[in-house]
């Protein structure tokens, strides 16, 4: 399979195929077929998007790759960029290199360069929050995306797996039969951000289905940021991940304040931050690493601050009264309440 790097990005739609004018925004989703806004103020109807991203054939190099662009093309994700290789944004699925670059530059913008907000929107739609890392999408509207076609739960899950795994490395996917919804957890948040835009209002029908021609009559998938997966096993994993992340943060912090020097003489095994006065003579023959006594006061302040955060985190995790809280940072175990099915 040829890599997207070896070819120019394709034009996904001709400019003439796009709606010529978009009226003033009165809803959250613009329905291109009917030229009106839906979802929100002007009504609650959703429509299947007439455009869809096909990751393999559509991906390719753009002007953005030459300009070291960080961000991805939102229209590409939705399958409707008419610029192709002339686009100043990236036209491929976010990969590990992209994830690293995005993480280095900013935490407050999503992979499309849109500002994140402190809180999720009430309906868990939108860009997402910068306060909480979230790699999990809630997938609803499955009936509408299948135009009511009856499938076994394993078949539904495998369709969801098929369409979402094209959009980035998957951590896990879980279909909840009695709620007819699914949770898709990506390995990286950037792919969740990308996947949310790419799969919103998309059909789950396949060209081989006899219902395919009527897919536009369906309502398409409803993709939101997930509150945490209510599965107890998933909750436990989340707690472990959070602890690990806090620990990693502390290790990074220590490392940032540590200059490893081949000439240093303090035994690192004691993990002691040496006092400035007691710093021994540097011996060029020693290969042991040591913590440089740069600024003990500042270092321990940050340390204590982080320990406090860690403790606070644990309290939130173990306090059942917070379990159903919608507060950012607490474990959220309920399903989104505003599913419009
Ligand atoms: Zn584009």
Tab-separated table of C-alpha atoms and ligand atoms in Angstrom:
chain	number	residue	atom	x	y	z
A	1	UNK	CA	0.000	0.000	0.000
A	2	UNK	CA	1.431	3.352	-1.022
A	3	UNK	CA	1.835	5.914	1.721
A	4	UNK	CA	-0.002	9.233	1.559
A	5	UNK	CA	3.445	10.852	1.626
A	6	UNK	CA	4.181	9.567	-1.854
A	7	UNK	CA	1.317	11.314	-3.573
A	8	UNK	CA	-0.539	14.612	-3.764
A	9	UNK	CA	-3.785	15.012	-1.891
A	10	UNK	CA	-6.921	14.463	-3.970
A	11	UNK	CA	-9.630	17.023	-4.452
A	12	UNK	CA	-12.531	15.464	-2.533
A	13	UNK	CA	-15.316	17.505	-4.095
A	14	UNK	CA	-15.385	20.065	-6.861
A	15	UNK	CA	-16.039	23.564	-5.694
A	16	UNK	CA	-19.144	23.612	-7.869
A	17	UNK	CA	-20.554	20.683	-5.893
A	18	UNK	CA	-20.453	22.637	-2.658
A	19	UNK	CA	-23.450	24.730	-1.694
A	20	UNK	CA	-23.047	28.168	-3.249
A	21	UNK	CA	-24.150	30.067	-0.217
A	22	UNK	CA	-24.630	29.126	3.385
A	23	UNK	CA	-27.348	31.036	5.217
A	24	UNK	CA	-26.825	32.587	8.652
A	25	UNK	CA	-26.181	29.989	11.314
A	26	UNK	CA	-29.309	29.068	13.228
A	27	UNK	CA	-28.256	25.572	14.327
A	28	UNK	CA	-25.260	23.404	14.950
A	29	UNK	CA	-25.150	21.412	11.748
A	30	UNK	CA	-25.561	22.753	8.274
A	31	UNK	CA	-27.490	20.391	6.062
A	32	UNK	CA	-26.017	20.829	2.643
A	33	UNK	CA	-28.732	18.904	0.837
A	34	UNK	CA	-31.575	20.959	2.155
A	35	UNK	CA	-29.574	24.167	2.595
A	36	UNK	CA	-30.658	24.723	6.144
A	37	UNK	CA	-29.325	24.528	9.663
A	38	UNK	CA	-30.363	21.740	11.941
A	39	UNK	CA	-29.714	20.536	15.456
A	40	UNK	CA	-30.117	23.231	18.024
A	41	UNK	CA	-32.217	26.358	17.770
A	42	UNK	CA	-33.920	25.613	14.488
A	43	UNK	CA	-34.967	22.027	15.084
A	44	UNK	CA	-33.703	18.684	16.178
A	45	UNK	CA	-33.385	16.820	12.946
A	46	UNK	CA	-30.087	15.422	11.837
A	47	UNK	CA	-29.203	14.378	8.318
A	48	UNK	CA	-26.716	12.071	6.735
A	49	UNK	CA	-23.843	14.071	5.279
A	50	UNK	CA	-23.604	13.818	1.501
A	51	UNK	CA	-19.803	13.803	1.851
A	52	UNK	CA	-17.561	11.249	3.501
A	53	UNK	CA	-13.839	10.945	4.039
A	54	UNK	CA	-12.227	7.927	2.409
A	55	UNK	CA	-8.921	7.915	4.260
A	56	UNK	CA	-6.884	5.805	1.866
A	57	UNK	CA	-7.760	7.344	-1.517
A	58	UNK	CA	-8.223	10.909	-0.255
A	59	UNK	CA	-5.016	11.316	1.798
A	60	UNK	CA	-1.938	12.921	0.341
A	61	UNK	CA	0.555	15.737	0.563
A	62	UNK	CA	-0.665	19.302	0.616
A	63	UNK	CA	0.888	22.747	0.695
A	64	UNK	CA	0.599	22.353	4.470
A	65	UNK	CA	3.218	19.583	4.461
A	66	UNK	CA	5.733	21.893	2.795
A	67	UNK	CA	4.908	24.720	5.192
A	68	UNK	CA	5.271	22.544	8.329
A	69	UNK	CA	1.612	22.992	9.073
A	70	UNK	CA	0.571	21.482	12.409
A	71	UNK	CA	-3.140	21.358	11.890
A	72	UNK	CA	-5.496	19.187	9.917
A	73	UNK	CA	-8.080	20.266	7.396
A	74	UNK	CA	-11.545	20.131	8.931
A	75	UNK	CA	-13.097	19.900	5.474
A	76	UNK	CA	-10.819	16.993	4.606
A	77	UNK	CA	-12.042	15.159	7.709
A	78	UNK	CA	-15.598	15.712	6.536
A	79	UNK	CA	-14.738	14.566	3.021
A	80	UNK	CA	-15.451	17.951	1.439
A	81	UNK	CA	-12.195	19.849	0.811
A	82	UNK	CA	-12.150	21.175	-2.708
A	83	UNK	CA	-8.511	22.333	-2.560
A	84	UNK	CA	-6.663	19.009	-2.603
A	85	UNK	CA	-2.872	19.467	-2.699
A	86	UNK	CA	-3.315	23.264	-2.683
A	87	UNK	CA	-4.811	23.176	0.805
A	88	UNK	CA	-2.746	24.859	3.504
A	89	UNK	CA	-3.882	22.267	6.068
A	90	UNK	CA	-2.933	18.607	6.353
A	91	UNK	CA	-4.810	15.935	4.423
A	92	UNK	CA	-4.005	12.673	6.155
A	93	UNK	CA	-4.940	10.754	9.311
A	94	UNK	CA	-3.056	12.085	12.371
A	95	UNK	CA	-0.137	9.727	13.080
A	96	UNK	CA	2.355	9.487	15.944
A	97	UNK	CA	4.644	12.167	14.494
A	98	UNK	CA	1.707	14.550	14.247
A	99	UNK	CA	0.595	13.712	17.778
A	100	UNK	CA	4.084	14.546	19.097
A	101	UNK	CA	4.211	17.837	17.218
A	102	UNK	CA	0.721	18.830	18.331
A	103	UNK	CA	1.504	17.998	21.962
A	104	UNK	CA	4.694	20.033	21.917
A	105	UNK	CA	3.142	23.170	20.548
A	106	UNK	CA	-0.178	23.472	22.259
A	107	UNK	CA	-2.678	21.936	24.622
A	108	UNK	CA	-5.449	24.438	24.101
A	109	UNK	CA	-6.094	23.861	20.415
A	110	UNK	CA	-7.546	20.746	18.859
A	111	UNK	CA	-6.000	18.983	15.866
A	112	UNK	CA	-7.837	21.389	13.530
A	113	UNK	CA	-6.384	24.396	15.349
A	114	UNK	CA	-9.690	25.296	16.989
A	115	UNK	CA	-9.666	26.653	20.522
A	116	UNK	CA	-10.801	24.285	23.215
A	117	UNK	CA	-12.960	25.447	26.050
A	118	UNK	CA	-12.664	24.991	29.785
A	119	UNK	CA	-15.886	23.019	29.895
A	120	UNK	CA	-17.649	20.675	27.588
A	121	UNK	CA	-20.779	21.879	25.978
A	122	UNK	CA	-23.851	20.684	27.862
A	123	UNK	CA	-24.586	18.136	25.129
A	124	UNK	CA	-20.953	16.946	24.947
A	125	UNK	CA	-20.695	18.073	21.330
A	126	UNK	CA	-18.275	20.702	20.111
A	127	UNK	CA	-14.523	21.032	20.277
A	128	UNK	CA	-13.897	19.535	23.710
A	129	UNK	CA	-12.229	20.687	26.879
A	130	UNK	CA	-8.607	21.497	27.604
A	131	UNK	CA	-8.976	20.633	31.269
A	132	UNK	CA	-9.599	16.987	30.720
A	133	UNK	CA	-7.822	14.672	28.330
A	134	UNK	CA	-10.376	12.613	26.507
A	135	UNK	CA	-9.737	9.980	23.915
A	136	UNK	CA	-13.168	8.383	24.019
A	137	UNK	CA	-16.091	9.101	21.746
A	138	UNK	CA	-19.694	8.247	22.444
A	139	UNK	CA	-21.391	6.883	19.342
A	140	UNK	CA	-25.156	7.169	19.224
A	141	UNK	CA	-27.737	7.427	16.476
A	142	UNK	CA	-26.840	3.920	15.347
A	143	UNK	CA	-30.391	3.008	14.276
A	144	UNK	CA	-30.639	6.121	12.152
A	145	UNK	CA	-27.209	5.515	10.642
A	146	UNK	CA	-28.369	2.037	9.613
A	147	UNK	CA	-31.718	3.283	8.322
A	148	UNK	CA	-33.283	0.801	10.735
A	149	UNK	CA	-31.522	-2.148	9.068
A	150	UNK	CA	-31.484	-4.977	11.566
A	151	UNK	CA	-28.053	-6.319	12.429
A	152	UNK	CA	-26.712	-8.527	15.191
A	153	UNK	CA	-24.798	-6.681	17.892
A	154	UNK	CA	-21.534	-8.290	16.758
A	155	UNK	CA	-22.174	-7.018	13.242
A	156	UNK	CA	-22.877	-3.507	14.489
A	157	UNK	CA	-19.716	-3.552	16.561
A	158	UNK	CA	-17.627	-4.742	13.648
A	159	UNK	CA	-19.030	-1.986	11.392
A	160	UNK	CA	-18.164	0.598	14.018
A	161	UNK	CA	-14.720	-0.917	14.405
A	162	UNK	CA	-14.236	-0.864	10.637
A	163	UNK	CA	-15.127	2.798	10.121
A	164	UNK	CA	-13.355	4.167	13.191
A	165	UNK	CA	-10.158	2.132	12.952
A	166	UNK	CA	-9.452	3.811	9.605
A	167	UNK	CA	-9.166	7.087	11.536
A	168	UNK	CA	-6.356	6.255	13.937
A	169	UNK	CA	-4.996	3.652	16.318
A	170	UNK	CA	-7.785	2.273	18.514
A	171	UNK	CA	-7.366	1.579	22.189
A	172	UNK	CA	-10.693	-0.223	22.545
A	173	UNK	CA	-14.234	-0.299	21.219
A	174	UNK	CA	-17.289	-1.369	23.156
A	175	UNK	CA	-20.806	-1.698	21.837
A	176	UNK	CA	-23.514	-1.520	24.529
A	177	UNK	CA	-26.402	-3.515	23.149
A	178	UNK	CA	-29.170	-2.501	25.551
A	179	UNK	CA	-28.433	1.203	24.992
A	180	UNK	CA	-27.620	0.726	21.305
A	181	UNK	CA	-24.599	2.949	21.628
A	182	UNK	CA	-20.859	2.458	21.479
A	183	UNK	CA	-17.701	3.820	23.034
A	184	UNK	CA	-14.678	4.228	20.820
A	185	UNK	CA	-11.444	4.959	22.603
A	186	UNK	CA	-8.531	6.046	20.444
A	187	UNK	CA	-4.897	5.729	21.414
A	188	UNK	CA	-4.414	9.472	20.908
A	189	UNK	CA	-6.696	12.389	21.590
A	190	UNK	CA	-5.890	13.959	18.201
A	191	UNK	CA	-7.447	10.953	16.479
A	192	UNK	CA	-10.534	11.204	18.676
A	193	UNK	CA	-10.849	14.879	17.695
A	194	UNK	CA	-10.396	13.956	14.059
A	195	UNK	CA	-12.719	10.945	14.243
A	196	UNK	CA	-15.479	12.954	15.861
A	197	UNK	CA	-15.610	15.350	12.917
A	198	UNK	CA	-15.096	12.662	10.299
A	199	UNK	CA	-17.886	10.370	11.537
A	200	UNK	CA	-20.558	12.829	12.683
A	201	UNK	CA	-23.676	12.439	10.556
A	202	UNK	CA	-22.185	9.557	8.586
A	203	UNK	CA	-24.080	6.444	7.580
A	204	UNK	CA	-23.176	2.991	8.866
A	205	UNK	CA	-24.561	1.401	5.723
A	206	UNK	CA	-22.124	-0.168	3.288
A	207	UNK	CA	-22.340	-0.069	-0.519
A	208	UNK	CA	-23.088	-3.806	-0.411
A	209	UNK	CA	-26.278	-3.232	1.645
A	210	UNK	CA	-29.540	-3.152	-0.266
A	211	UNK	CA	-30.448	-0.046	1.775
A	212	UNK	CA	-27.358	1.825	0.500
A	213	UNK	CA	-29.231	3.922	-2.080
A	214	UNK	CA	-31.604	5.162	0.613
A	215	UNK	CA	-28.859	6.050	3.083
A	216	UNK	CA	-29.696	9.737	2.733
A	217	UNK	CA	-33.048	9.059	4.335
A	218	UNK	CA	-31.283	8.070	7.566
A	219	UNK	CA	-30.054	10.440	10.239
A	220	UNK	CA	-26.389	9.468	10.476
A	221	UNK	CA	-24.231	8.869	13.511
A	222	UNK	CA	-24.358	11.087	16.552
A	223	UNK	CA	-20.764	11.417	17.759
A	224	UNK	CA	-19.996	13.188	21.020
A	225	UNK	CA	-17.276	13.318	23.598
A	226	UNK	CA	-17.937	10.403	25.903
A	227	UNK	CA	-18.510	10.717	29.557
A	228	UNK	CA	-16.444	7.940	30.969
A	229	UNK	CA	-17.316	4.411	30.000
A	230	UNK	CA	-19.665	3.149	32.763
A	231	UNK	CA	-18.169	-0.345	32.607
A	232	UNK	CA	-16.511	-0.924	36.046
A	233	UNK	CA	-13.485	-2.523	34.398
A	234	UNK	CA	-13.079	0.582	32.234
A	235	UNK	CA	-13.417	2.787	35.326
A	236	UNK	CA	-10.654	0.859	37.035
A	237	UNK	CA	-8.419	1.161	33.979
A	238	UNK	CA	-9.077	4.897	33.899
A	239	UNK	CA	-8.069	5.269	37.540
A	240	UNK	CA	-4.871	3.366	36.870
A	241	UNK	CA	-4.149	5.455	33.800
A	242	UNK	CA	-4.671	8.644	35.781
A	243	UNK	CA	-2.336	7.510	38.524
A	244	UNK	CA	0.259	6.501	35.989
A	245	UNK	CA	-0.067	9.821	34.246
A	246	UNK	CA	0.408	11.714	37.518
A	247	UNK	CA	3.478	9.650	38.260
A	248	UNK	CA	4.833	10.247	34.765
A	249	UNK	CA	4.251	13.948	35.218
A	250	UNK	CA	6.330	13.899	38.388
A	251	UNK	CA	9.078	11.903	36.740
A	252	UNK	CA	9.141	14.382	33.846
A	253	UNK	CA	9.281	17.208	36.349
A	254	UNK	CA	12.227	15.687	38.137
A	255	UNK	CA	13.972	14.950	34.863
A	256	UNK	CA	13.454	18.491	33.673
A	257	UNK	CA	15.261	19.704	36.742
A	258	UNK	CA	17.948	17.112	36.424
A	259	UNK	CA	20.996	17.620	34.349
A	260	UNK	CA	22.625	14.321	33.808
A	261	UNK	CA	26.305	14.726	33.767
A	262	UNK	CA	28.907	12.094	33.207
A	263	UNK	CA	31.160	13.941	35.594
A	264	UNK	CA	28.871	14.117	38.585
A	265	UNK	CA	29.682	12.311	41.768
A	266	UNK	CA	26.511	11.905	43.853
A	267	UNK	CA	24.939	8.486	44.095
A	268	UNK	CA	21.643	8.805	42.269
A	269	UNK	CA	20.272	5.664	43.864
A	270	UNK	CA	19.461	7.558	47.011
A	271	UNK	CA	17.112	9.846	44.959
A	272	UNK	CA	18.215	12.621	47.268
A	273	UNK	CA	18.370	16.169	46.077
A	274	UNK	CA	21.802	17.189	47.306
A	275	UNK	CA	22.141	20.318	49.328
A	276	UNK	CA	24.027	23.083	47.618
A	277	UNK	CA	26.549	23.351	50.465
A	278	UNK	CA	27.242	19.649	50.459
A	279	UNK	CA	27.728	19.325	46.714
A	280	UNK	CA	30.838	17.274	46.314
A	281	UNK	CA	33.655	17.995	43.941
A	282	UNK	CA	32.901	16.977	40.407
A	283	UNK	CA	34.881	13.957	39.411
A	284	UNK	CA	35.347	13.507	35.683
A	285	UNK	CA	35.976	9.810	36.093
A	286	UNK	CA	32.626	8.969	37.644
A	287	UNK	CA	29.862	7.829	35.296
A	288	UNK	CA	27.104	8.183	37.879
A	289	UNK	CA	24.319	10.652	37.298
A	290	UNK	CA	23.170	13.108	39.881
A	291	UNK	CA	20.482	15.669	40.467
A	292	UNK	CA	21.964	19.108	40.140
A	293	UNK	CA	21.191	21.307	43.107
A	294	UNK	CA	19.803	24.039	40.864
A	295	UNK	CA	17.087	25.428	43.022
A	296	UNK	CA	15.985	23.153	45.790
A	297	UNK	CA	13.370	25.533	47.107
A	298	UNK	CA	11.537	25.841	43.803
A	299	UNK	CA	11.876	22.172	43.030
A	300	UNK	CA	10.344	21.015	46.287
A	301	UNK	CA	7.541	23.580	45.939
A	302	UNK	CA	6.555	22.107	42.613
A	303	UNK	CA	6.887	18.651	44.077
A	304	UNK	CA	4.544	19.406	46.959
A	305	UNK	CA	2.121	21.085	44.585
A	306	UNK	CA	1.991	17.939	42.481
A	307	UNK	CA	1.599	15.684	45.464
A	308	UNK	CA	-1.385	17.770	46.510
A	309	UNK	CA	-2.848	17.372	43.028
A	310	UNK	CA	-2.295	13.635	43.205
A	311	UNK	CA	-4.069	13.406	46.535
A	312	UNK	CA	-6.919	15.540	45.296
A	313	UNK	CA	-7.274	13.288	42.280
A	314	UNK	CA	-7.576	10.228	44.511
A	315	UNK	CA	-10.232	11.876	46.628
A	316	UNK	CA	-12.301	12.574	43.571
A	317	UNK	CA	-11.882	9.000	42.402
A	318	UNK	CA	-12.919	7.450	45.668
A	319	UNK	CA	-15.713	9.778	46.657
A	320	UNK	CA	-18.982	8.217	45.459
A	321	UNK	CA	-20.897	11.463	45.868
A	322	UNK	CA	-18.943	12.818	42.929
A	323	UNK	CA	-19.699	9.869	40.711
A	324	UNK	CA	-22.510	11.487	38.810
A	325	UNK	CA	-20.981	14.889	38.804
A	326	UNK	CA	-20.653	16.672	35.512
A	327	UNK	CA	-17.724	18.584	36.899
A	328	UNK	CA	-14.643	18.450	34.771
A	329	UNK	CA	-12.069	16.174	36.329
A	330	UNK	CA	-14.420	13.857	38.207
A	331	UNK	CA	-15.283	10.459	36.822
A	332	UNK	CA	-18.396	10.738	34.728
A	333	UNK	CA	-20.307	7.539	34.651
A	334	UNK	CA	-23.617	8.510	33.104
A	335	UNK	CA	-24.568	8.415	29.462
A	336	UNK	CA	-25.062	11.680	27.613
A	337	UNK	CA	-28.570	12.753	28.454
A	338	UNK	CA	-29.445	14.577	25.281
A	339	UNK	CA	-29.355	11.730	22.788
A	340	UNK	CA	-32.009	12.571	20.275
A	341	UNK	CA	-32.994	9.094	19.219
B	1	LIG	ZN1	-8.183	20.964	2.899
